Short mmCIF file of C-alpha atoms and ligand atoms in Angstrom, two decimals:
data_model
loop_
_atom_site.label_atom_id
_atom_site.label_comp_id
_atom_site.label_asym_id
_atom_site.label_seq_id
_atom_site.Cartn_x
_atom_site.Cartn_y
_atom_site.Cartn_z
CA MET A 1 -25.19 11.04 -16.53
CA THR A 2 -22.54 13.61 -17.30
CA HIS A 3 -20.81 15.39 -14.45
CA GLY A 4 -19.93 19.00 -15.16
CA PHE A 5 -16.84 20.09 -13.26
CA TYR A 6 -18.48 23.08 -11.64
CA ASN A 7 -21.43 20.93 -10.55
CA ASN A 8 -19.15 18.66 -8.57
CA PRO A 9 -18.91 19.18 -4.82
CA ILE A 10 -15.54 20.16 -3.40
CA ILE A 11 -14.16 17.11 -1.59
CA SER A 12 -12.37 17.96 1.61
CA THR A 13 -9.64 15.77 3.05
CA TRP A 14 -10.92 16.74 6.51
CA SER A 15 -13.58 14.14 5.72
CA SER A 16 -13.73 11.38 8.35
CA ASP A 17 -13.29 8.52 5.86
CA PHE A 18 -10.16 10.03 4.30
CA ASP A 19 -7.23 7.73 4.97
CA LYS A 20 -3.93 9.22 3.80
CA ASP A 21 -2.48 5.72 3.43
CA LYS A 22 -5.25 4.59 1.11
CA THR A 23 -5.75 7.67 -1.02
CA HIS A 24 -6.13 5.73 -4.25
CA ILE A 25 -8.99 3.65 -2.76
CA TYR A 26 -10.64 6.73 -1.31
CA PHE A 27 -10.43 8.62 -4.59
CA LYS A 28 -11.58 5.57 -6.53
CA LYS A 29 -14.81 5.59 -4.50
CA LEU A 30 -15.23 9.31 -5.12
CA PHE A 31 -14.64 8.96 -8.85
CA HIS A 32 -17.27 6.25 -8.86
CA LYS A 33 -19.72 8.47 -7.01
CA TYR A 34 -19.09 11.87 -8.65
CA GLY A 35 -17.55 11.10 -12.03
CA SER A 36 -14.11 11.37 -13.54
CA VAL A 37 -13.24 14.95 -12.46
CA LEU A 38 -12.97 15.91 -8.79
CA ARG A 39 -12.18 19.14 -7.00
CA VAL A 40 -10.25 18.39 -3.82
CA LYS A 41 -9.29 20.69 -0.96
CA PHE A 42 -6.28 19.68 1.12
CA PRO A 43 -5.95 21.82 4.26
CA GLY A 44 -3.76 24.84 3.66
CA GLN A 45 -3.35 24.14 -0.06
CA PRO A 46 -5.03 25.49 -3.16
CA THR A 47 -7.91 23.49 -4.59
CA LEU A 48 -6.71 20.54 -6.64
CA VAL A 49 -8.38 18.94 -9.62
CA MET A 50 -8.13 15.15 -9.76
CA LEU A 51 -8.69 13.24 -12.99
CA SER A 52 -9.31 9.55 -13.52
CA GLN A 53 -9.49 9.36 -17.31
CA PRO A 54 -6.10 8.95 -19.02
CA GLU A 55 -7.36 10.99 -21.96
CA HIS A 56 -8.18 13.91 -19.63
CA VAL A 57 -4.75 13.59 -17.99
CA LYS A 58 -3.12 13.73 -21.40
CA THR A 59 -5.12 16.81 -22.42
CA ILE A 60 -4.24 18.70 -19.23
CA LEU A 61 -0.57 17.77 -19.30
CA GLN A 62 -0.30 18.69 -22.96
CA SER A 63 -2.07 22.00 -22.55
CA SER A 64 0.16 22.98 -19.61
CA MET A 65 3.40 22.04 -21.43
CA ASP A 66 4.55 25.64 -21.83
CA ASN A 67 4.06 26.62 -18.21
CA PRO A 68 3.84 23.54 -15.99
CA VAL A 69 3.06 24.59 -12.43
CA ARG A 70 3.52 22.41 -9.36
CA LEU A 71 3.15 23.27 -5.68
CA PRO A 72 6.71 24.23 -4.73
CA MET A 73 8.40 22.98 -1.56
CA GLU A 74 7.60 26.17 0.30
CA SER A 75 9.92 25.65 3.26
CA LEU A 76 12.86 24.99 0.95
CA LYS A 77 11.94 28.05 -1.08
CA LYS A 78 11.77 30.24 2.01
CA ALA A 79 15.10 28.93 3.35
CA ARG A 80 16.74 29.70 0.02
CA TYR A 81 15.16 33.13 -0.32
CA GLN A 82 16.47 34.04 3.14
CA ASP A 83 20.02 33.03 2.25
CA ALA A 84 21.67 35.76 0.15
CA TYR A 85 23.87 33.08 -1.48
CA TYR A 86 20.95 31.87 -3.61
CA ASP A 87 20.10 35.32 -5.09
CA LYS A 88 16.35 34.64 -4.58
CA LYS A 89 16.46 31.53 -6.74
CA ALA A 90 14.97 28.36 -5.27
CA GLY A 91 15.81 25.78 -7.95
CA VAL A 92 13.54 23.39 -9.85
CA VAL A 93 11.70 22.09 -6.78
CA GLY A 94 11.11 25.58 -5.37
CA GLU A 95 10.19 27.57 -8.46
CA ASN A 96 7.52 27.84 -11.15
CA GLY A 97 7.25 30.12 -14.17
CA PRO A 98 10.23 31.82 -15.87
CA GLU A 99 12.79 30.96 -13.15
CA TRP A 100 11.86 27.25 -13.31
CA SER A 101 12.04 27.39 -17.14
CA ARG A 102 15.45 29.09 -17.07
CA VAL A 103 17.13 26.28 -15.11
CA ALA A 104 14.95 23.38 -16.23
CA SER A 105 15.52 24.08 -19.93
CA ILE A 106 19.27 23.58 -19.43
CA LEU A 107 19.20 20.85 -16.78
CA ARG A 108 16.53 18.55 -18.17
CA PRO A 109 18.11 17.62 -21.51
CA LYS A 110 21.40 16.79 -19.75
CA VAL A 111 19.98 14.90 -16.79
CA LEU A 112 17.43 12.90 -18.77
CA ARG A 113 19.90 11.95 -21.53
CA PRO A 114 20.29 8.15 -21.42
CA ASP A 115 24.01 8.09 -22.23
CA ASN A 116 24.70 10.64 -19.47
CA VAL A 117 22.86 8.45 -16.98
CA HIS A 118 24.63 5.32 -18.27
CA GLN A 119 27.98 6.85 -17.32
CA TYR A 120 27.10 6.08 -13.71
CA LEU A 121 26.02 2.50 -14.36
CA PRO A 122 29.30 0.84 -13.24
CA GLN A 123 29.11 2.57 -9.84
CA VAL A 124 25.36 1.97 -9.49
CA ASP A 125 26.02 -1.70 -10.26
CA GLN A 126 28.67 -1.80 -7.57
CA VAL A 127 26.28 -0.16 -5.08
CA ALA A 128 23.69 -2.86 -5.95
CA LEU A 129 26.21 -5.65 -5.47
CA ASP A 130 27.22 -4.23 -2.08
CA PHE A 131 23.54 -3.89 -1.25
CA LEU A 132 23.07 -7.63 -1.75
CA HIS A 133 25.39 -8.19 1.18
CA ARG A 134 23.36 -5.83 3.32
CA ARG A 135 19.95 -7.16 2.15
CA LEU A 136 17.61 -4.20 1.75
CA ARG A 137 18.73 -2.37 4.84
CA GLU A 138 16.84 0.91 4.90
CA THR A 139 19.08 3.83 4.09
CA PRO A 140 18.15 7.41 4.85
CA ALA A 141 19.57 8.90 1.70
CA ASP A 142 19.62 7.07 -1.56
CA PRO A 143 23.21 5.90 -2.08
CA GLY A 144 22.96 5.94 -5.87
CA VAL A 145 21.65 9.49 -5.98
CA CYS A 146 24.36 10.73 -3.59
CA LEU A 147 26.79 9.02 -5.91
CA ILE A 148 25.69 11.33 -8.71
CA SER A 149 24.88 14.48 -6.83
CA LEU A 150 28.01 14.45 -4.71
CA ASN A 151 30.08 12.62 -7.32
CA GLN A 152 31.22 10.10 -4.77
CA ARG A 153 30.06 7.07 -2.93
CA LEU A 154 29.18 8.00 0.58
CA GLY A 155 29.44 4.49 1.93
CA CYS A 156 25.84 4.56 3.24
CA LEU A 157 25.93 0.77 2.99
CA ASP A 158 29.17 0.41 4.87
CA PRO A 159 28.35 -0.66 8.45
CA SER A 160 31.91 0.02 9.55
CA LEU A 161 31.74 3.71 8.65
CA PRO A 162 33.53 5.45 11.54
CA THR A 163 31.55 8.01 13.52
CA GLY A 164 32.76 11.50 12.69
CA SER A 165 34.17 10.49 9.31
CA GLY A 166 33.67 12.91 6.40
CA PRO A 167 31.03 10.82 4.62
CA GLU A 168 29.15 10.32 7.85
CA HIS A 169 28.78 14.08 8.28
CA VAL A 170 27.35 14.36 4.79
CA ILE A 171 24.97 11.46 5.39
CA ALA A 172 23.85 13.09 8.63
CA ALA A 173 23.30 16.42 6.84
CA ALA A 174 21.30 14.71 4.07
CA ARG A 175 19.21 12.94 6.72
CA ASP A 176 18.61 16.16 8.69
CA PHE A 177 17.76 17.99 5.49
CA MET A 178 15.15 15.42 4.51
CA THR A 179 13.63 15.16 7.99
CA ALA A 180 13.38 18.95 8.19
CA ILE A 181 11.71 19.27 4.77
CA LYS A 182 9.26 16.52 5.68
CA GLU A 183 8.37 18.14 9.02
CA CYS A 184 8.07 21.63 7.58
CA GLU A 185 6.02 20.53 4.55
CA THR A 186 3.63 18.17 6.31
CA GLY A 187 3.66 19.25 9.96
CA SER A 188 3.03 22.56 11.66
CA LYS A 189 3.49 25.63 9.48
CA LEU A 190 4.71 27.85 12.33
CA TRP A 191 7.97 28.24 10.41
CA LYS A 192 6.06 30.66 8.21
CA LEU A 193 5.83 32.97 11.25
CA TYR A 194 9.20 32.45 12.94
CA PRO A 195 12.24 30.17 12.48
CA THR A 196 11.19 26.97 14.27
CA LYS A 197 13.66 24.28 15.34
CA MET A 198 12.92 22.29 12.17
CA PHE A 199 13.29 25.32 9.93
CA LYS A 200 16.67 26.05 11.53
CA GLN A 201 17.63 22.41 10.97
CA LEU A 202 16.67 22.81 7.32
CA GLN A 203 18.87 25.91 7.02
CA LYS A 204 21.81 24.33 8.83
CA SER A 205 21.76 21.05 6.91
CA MET A 206 21.36 22.88 3.61
CA ASP A 207 24.41 24.98 4.49
CA MET A 208 26.42 21.83 5.15
CA LEU A 209 25.32 20.29 1.84
CA LYS A 210 26.09 23.57 0.06
CA GLU A 211 29.63 23.56 1.46
CA THR A 212 30.12 19.91 0.49
CA CYS A 213 28.77 20.38 -3.02
CA ASN A 214 30.88 23.50 -3.45
CA GLY A 215 34.05 21.61 -2.47
CA VAL A 216 33.15 18.69 -4.72
CA LEU A 217 32.44 20.97 -7.67
CA GLU A 218 35.72 22.86 -7.21
CA GLU A 219 37.55 19.56 -7.40
CA ILE A 220 35.58 18.44 -10.45
CA GLU A 221 36.25 21.76 -12.20
CA SER A 222 39.98 21.57 -11.68
CA LYS A 223 40.13 17.92 -12.83
CA MET A 224 37.98 18.78 -15.83
CA GLN A 225 40.37 21.57 -16.84
CA THR A 226 43.32 19.18 -16.75
CA LYS A 227 41.31 16.56 -18.63
CA LEU A 228 40.38 19.05 -21.38
CA GLU A 229 43.93 20.40 -21.63
CA GLU A 230 45.18 16.86 -22.22
CA ASN A 231 42.33 15.94 -24.56
CA PRO A 232 40.07 18.78 -25.78
CA GLY A 233 37.57 16.26 -27.17
CA ALA A 234 37.28 14.26 -23.92
CA ARG A 235 33.81 13.06 -22.95
CA LEU A 236 32.39 15.07 -20.06
CA THR A 237 30.34 13.57 -17.23
CA MET A 238 26.86 14.89 -16.53
CA VAL A 239 28.05 17.15 -13.74
CA GLU A 240 30.96 18.43 -15.87
CA GLN A 241 28.51 19.22 -18.66
CA LEU A 242 26.34 21.21 -16.24
CA LEU A 243 29.37 23.14 -14.99
CA SER A 244 30.30 23.96 -18.58
CA GLN A 245 26.94 25.55 -19.41
CA ARG A 246 27.40 29.28 -19.89
CA ASP A 247 23.82 30.04 -18.81
CA LEU A 248 24.06 28.02 -15.62
CA SER A 249 25.99 29.44 -12.68
CA ARG A 250 27.94 27.37 -10.15
CA LYS A 251 25.19 28.31 -7.66
CA ASP A 252 22.53 26.90 -10.01
CA VAL A 253 24.45 23.62 -10.18
CA ILE A 254 24.88 23.44 -6.40
CA THR A 255 21.16 24.17 -5.88
CA PHE A 256 20.31 21.36 -8.27
CA MET A 257 22.75 18.92 -6.67
CA ILE A 258 21.05 19.54 -3.31
CA ASP A 259 17.60 19.13 -4.91
CA LEU A 260 18.52 15.67 -6.11
CA ILE A 261 18.84 14.46 -2.52
CA PRO A 262 15.17 14.83 -1.50
CA GLY A 263 14.11 14.32 -5.14
CA GLY A 264 14.29 10.58 -4.72
CA THR A 265 12.82 10.60 -1.25
CA ASP A 266 9.26 10.39 -0.09
CA THR A 267 9.08 13.49 2.06
CA VAL A 268 5.40 12.97 2.76
CA SER A 269 5.59 9.77 4.73
CA ASN A 270 9.09 8.70 5.60
CA ASN A 271 12.71 9.38 4.93
CA ARG A 272 13.28 6.25 2.97
CA SER A 273 14.19 6.46 -0.65
CA THR A 274 11.18 6.20 -2.96
CA MET A 275 13.27 3.74 -4.92
CA ALA A 276 13.83 1.50 -1.89
CA ASP A 277 10.03 1.46 -1.40
CA MET A 278 9.47 0.70 -5.05
CA ALA A 279 12.08 -2.08 -5.06
CA ALA A 280 10.56 -3.66 -1.92
CA VAL A 281 7.10 -3.71 -3.47
CA ILE A 282 8.48 -5.24 -6.68
CA LEU A 283 10.24 -7.97 -4.68
CA TYR A 284 7.05 -8.66 -2.73
CA LEU A 285 4.94 -8.97 -5.88
CA LEU A 286 7.51 -11.27 -7.47
CA ALA A 287 7.58 -13.40 -4.30
CA LYS A 288 3.79 -13.68 -4.42
CA ASN A 289 3.80 -14.46 -8.15
CA PRO A 290 6.31 -17.26 -8.77
CA ASP A 291 5.41 -17.56 -12.47
CA ALA A 292 6.37 -13.94 -13.06
CA GLN A 293 9.51 -14.45 -10.98
CA ARG A 294 10.51 -17.44 -13.12
CA SER A 295 9.88 -15.53 -16.37
CA LEU A 296 12.02 -12.68 -15.09
CA GLN A 297 14.84 -15.01 -14.04
CA LYS A 298 14.75 -16.67 -17.45
CA GLU A 299 15.35 -13.27 -19.01
CA LEU A 300 18.08 -12.40 -16.50
CA ASP A 301 19.90 -15.70 -17.11
CA ARG A 302 19.75 -15.16 -20.87
CA VAL A 303 21.02 -11.57 -20.67
CA LEU A 304 23.49 -11.77 -17.76
CA GLY A 305 24.85 -15.30 -18.16
CA ASP A 306 26.71 -16.17 -14.98
CA GLY A 307 26.45 -12.54 -13.81
CA ALA A 308 30.20 -12.14 -13.39
CA ALA A 309 30.53 -9.28 -15.90
CA PRO A 310 29.67 -5.70 -14.93
CA LEU A 311 26.25 -4.51 -16.03
CA THR A 312 26.25 -2.45 -19.24
CA PRO A 313 23.66 -0.35 -21.08
CA HIS A 314 23.49 -3.21 -23.58
CA HIS A 315 22.22 -5.49 -20.78
CA LEU A 316 19.68 -2.90 -19.64
CA ASN A 317 18.33 -2.53 -23.17
CA GLN A 318 17.50 -6.24 -23.26
CA PHE A 319 15.49 -6.25 -20.02
CA SER A 320 12.01 -6.03 -21.57
CA TYR A 321 10.37 -8.35 -19.01
CA LEU A 322 12.07 -6.58 -16.09
CA LYS A 323 10.79 -3.23 -17.34
CA ALA A 324 7.31 -4.76 -17.66
CA VAL A 325 7.56 -5.99 -14.04
CA VAL A 326 8.39 -2.48 -12.82
CA LYS A 327 5.48 -0.98 -14.78
CA GLU A 328 3.06 -3.63 -13.52
CA ALA A 329 4.11 -3.08 -9.91
CA ASN A 330 3.33 0.64 -10.23
CA ARG A 331 0.06 0.63 -12.11
CA MET A 332 -3.02 1.91 -10.33
CA ASP A 333 -6.16 2.60 -12.30
CA GLU A 334 -7.99 -0.71 -12.34
CA ASN A 335 -10.58 0.30 -14.92
CA GLU A 336 -7.90 0.66 -17.53
CA PHE A 337 -6.54 -2.89 -17.28
CA GLU A 338 -7.88 -6.31 -18.23
CA HIS A 339 -7.64 -8.83 -15.37
CA HIS A 340 -6.57 -5.93 -13.17
CA GLU A 341 -6.65 -8.10 -10.05
CA GLN A 342 -3.76 -10.20 -11.37
CA PHE A 343 -0.07 -9.32 -11.47
CA LEU A 344 0.59 -9.71 -15.20
CA PRO A 345 3.79 -8.00 -16.36
CA GLU A 346 3.17 -9.51 -19.81
CA ARG A 347 0.44 -6.92 -20.41
CA TRP A 348 3.21 -4.32 -20.91
CA LEU A 349 5.15 -6.33 -23.50
CA ARG A 350 5.29 -4.85 -26.95
CA HIS A 351 2.58 -7.08 -28.44
CA ARG A 352 0.20 -6.08 -25.59
CA PRO A 353 -1.36 -9.55 -25.07
CA TYR A 354 -4.04 -8.14 -22.73
CA GLY A 355 -5.13 -5.27 -24.94
CA THR A 356 -3.89 -1.79 -25.74
CA ILE A 357 -2.85 0.51 -22.87
CA HIS A 358 -3.37 4.26 -22.95
CA PRO A 359 0.01 6.08 -22.68
CA CYS A 360 -1.31 8.03 -19.67
CA ALA A 361 -2.92 5.04 -17.89
CA SER A 362 0.04 4.77 -15.49
CA LEU A 363 2.44 7.66 -14.91
CA PRO A 364 4.48 7.19 -11.71
CA PHE A 365 7.02 9.76 -12.95
CA SER A 366 4.37 12.02 -14.51
CA PHE A 367 4.68 13.06 -18.13
CA GLY A 368 5.57 16.07 -20.22
CA THR A 369 7.76 19.07 -19.53
CA ARG A 370 7.66 18.67 -15.75
CA MET A 371 8.04 14.91 -15.68
CA CYS A 372 10.42 13.69 -12.97
CA ILE A 373 13.88 14.90 -13.93
CA GLY A 374 15.41 11.96 -12.01
CA ARG A 375 13.35 9.38 -13.89
CA ARG A 376 16.18 7.78 -15.83
CA ILE A 377 18.46 7.83 -12.79
CA ALA A 378 15.71 6.14 -10.75
CA GLU A 379 14.89 3.58 -13.42
CA GLN A 380 18.54 2.66 -13.89
CA GLU A 381 18.87 2.06 -10.15
CA ILE A 382 15.70 -0.01 -9.89
CA TYR A 383 16.56 -2.18 -12.93
CA THR A 384 20.09 -2.74 -11.65
CA LEU A 385 19.06 -3.63 -8.11
CA VAL A 386 16.17 -5.93 -9.06
CA ALA A 387 18.21 -7.61 -11.81
CA ARG A 388 21.13 -8.33 -9.50
CA MET A 389 18.87 -9.59 -6.71
CA LEU A 390 16.64 -11.86 -8.74
CA HIS A 391 19.56 -13.20 -10.70
CA ARG A 392 21.27 -14.33 -7.55
CA TYR A 393 18.31 -15.27 -5.34
CA ASN A 394 14.83 -16.69 -5.39
CA VAL A 395 12.70 -14.48 -3.25
CA GLU A 396 9.90 -15.81 -1.05
CA TRP A 397 7.34 -14.26 1.27
CA LYS A 398 6.05 -16.59 3.99
CA HIS A 399 3.88 -14.16 5.90
CA GLY A 400 0.45 -12.63 5.50
CA GLU A 401 -0.44 -9.86 3.11
CA LEU A 402 2.00 -6.92 3.12
CA GLU A 403 -0.01 -3.69 3.17
CA ARG A 404 1.21 -1.36 0.42
CA PRO A 405 -0.39 2.06 0.89
CA LEU A 406 0.04 4.56 -1.86
CA LYS A 407 2.44 7.27 -0.71
CA TYR A 408 4.52 8.78 -3.47
CA VAL A 409 4.58 5.23 -4.90
CA PHE A 410 3.12 2.06 -3.39
CA SER A 411 5.18 1.59 -0.24
CA PRO A 412 5.48 -1.32 2.20
CA ALA A 413 3.71 -0.64 5.49
CA GLY A 414 5.31 -3.43 7.48
CA PRO A 415 8.69 -5.06 8.03
CA LEU A 416 10.32 -6.56 4.95
CA LYS A 417 10.53 -10.22 5.92
CA PHE A 418 11.73 -11.68 2.64
CA THR A 419 13.40 -15.04 2.42
CA PHE A 420 16.23 -15.12 -0.09
CA ILE A 421 17.40 -18.46 -1.39
CA ASP A 422 20.57 -18.80 -3.43
CA ARG A 423 19.77 -20.03 -6.89
CA GLN A 424 21.63 -22.17 -9.34
CA ILE A 425 22.28 -19.88 -12.27
CA LYS A 426 21.50 -21.78 -15.47
C1 HEM B 501 10.84 5.83 -8.00
C2 HEM B 501 11.37 7.00 -7.90
C3 HEM B 501 10.75 8.31 -8.29
C4 HEM B 501 9.46 8.63 -8.59
C5 HEM B 501 8.25 7.72 -8.63
C6 HEM B 501 9.45 10.05 -8.90
C7 HEM B 501 8.32 10.76 -9.28
C8 HEM B 501 8.30 12.12 -9.51
C9 HEM B 501 7.13 12.88 -9.88
C10 HEM B 501 5.74 12.30 -10.08
C11 HEM B 501 7.50 14.18 -10.00
C12 HEM B 501 6.60 15.38 -10.30
C13 HEM B 501 6.46 15.57 -11.76
C14 HEM B 501 5.42 16.64 -12.07
O1 HEM B 501 5.29 17.61 -11.32
O2 HEM B 501 4.75 16.51 -13.10
C15 HEM B 501 8.93 14.25 -9.72
C16 HEM B 501 9.67 15.42 -9.76
C17 HEM B 501 11.01 15.48 -9.47
N1 HEM B 501 11.85 14.42 -9.22
FE1 HEM B 501 11.29 12.47 -9.10
N2 HEM B 501 10.71 10.56 -8.78
C18 HEM B 501 11.53 9.52 -8.42
C19 HEM B 501 12.89 9.57 -8.23
C20 HEM B 501 13.65 10.70 -8.35
C21 HEM B 501 15.09 10.75 -8.20
C22 HEM B 501 15.97 9.55 -7.98
C23 HEM B 501 15.46 12.04 -8.33
C24 HEM B 501 16.84 12.64 -8.30
C25 HEM B 501 17.89 12.05 -8.80
C26 HEM B 501 14.26 12.81 -8.57
C27 HEM B 501 14.25 14.17 -8.73
C28 HEM B 501 13.11 14.89 -8.99
C29 HEM B 501 13.11 16.34 -9.10
C30 HEM B 501 14.32 17.28 -8.91
C31 HEM B 501 11.81 16.71 -9.42
C32 HEM B 501 11.30 18.12 -9.68
C33 HEM B 501 11.45 18.40 -11.17
C34 HEM B 501 10.87 19.72 -11.60
O3 HEM B 501 9.98 20.22 -10.94
O4 HEM B 501 11.32 20.23 -12.63
N3 HEM B 501 13.19 11.97 -8.58
N4 HEM B 501 9.39 12.99 -9.44
#
């Protein structure tokens, strides 16, 4: 039986069996019942169309390439529109249409360029090594992203950070900013009528981040000038390249730097970094699948040796099994995968031992012109962290099943009770 789109009922998420933690299971049932195209109504949002066929996803993404539209973060947009500083420009997460295109067309090529992202690898590696000492402590803001957006390590992982220190203020502002966006986007919408406490928190924290970014950028600009005077051909960092774009104002850069902070954060469910969630789920799946863990460690030993040298792009390029592990941990649509009930990273290896995979069968970062702009930054962080951890430790899970509801990515629902055992590096 074919299911014409307009013949399909509108599914409402007011429905009693809708569980926001198990959306993929809920929608799977609906796809089974109504076919591969669903119309869904979330309260207070425009009607959404959900697709289950990768070929349909590809068609839609390709046909919307020229004008990709996404629901903007409305509270962020309103806060920016009310602040004269932003000249009624809300940045890539707040805008669609020509204003999104104006900034995105300049930002995306720079931010997604692998060699620009690789410039931060030594610091990201150092963050990962420090993280090993702290063992997956939850951090409110993602330390690696702050490293790039604020061009400095904030010391989120440093337990001895003194109260009232400069970095602590910035961390607090980033935390307040993310909490406020989460509350305003998912909680009561009274802020649309008057400035609620959370909306004021959003404005205040954004002001603080604006001031910080402004100060940081002033410093970068003056250092860049000296650098270019000494060597006109010097290689510019990603942020320096953005500052040098004639069609991008300093305000555009600051807006973008602030957008990077919630960019890597799941504002829908918690204030933890999406990457911390993703890394935890990867560790859990490796702990539950010792064969895959051993295959990964074999690759890490071959590529990293004793692990004493800093991580380089050359190392990252050789991590084919690690990349397959990350893809396997994030895949969803069961119908598309042979032996879908098993954790088989091998299926993603170049020779595709378990059959071909449609390029749109699994898209955690989306695809096309509006694909996640932080994708390469996120991937570099995940690869670095998982590589460093699994190279140094065997990871075990001695408890029952860890629930992993689908939020922005699959996310652990319970405490992370991993056992790490030092390994003999071969
Ligand atoms: C595992 C981590 C991450 C996942 C799964 C993820 C996923 C996504 C997805 C699905 C989108 C929407 C794409 C679309 O509308 O088609 C998106 C957009 C975005 N992401 Fe990420 N993301 C992650 C990490 C990051 C990080 C680390 C940053 C910042 C450094 C970031 C910054 C952004 C921004 C700014 C946008 C909006 C881009 C635009 O609308 O032009 N993301 N992300």
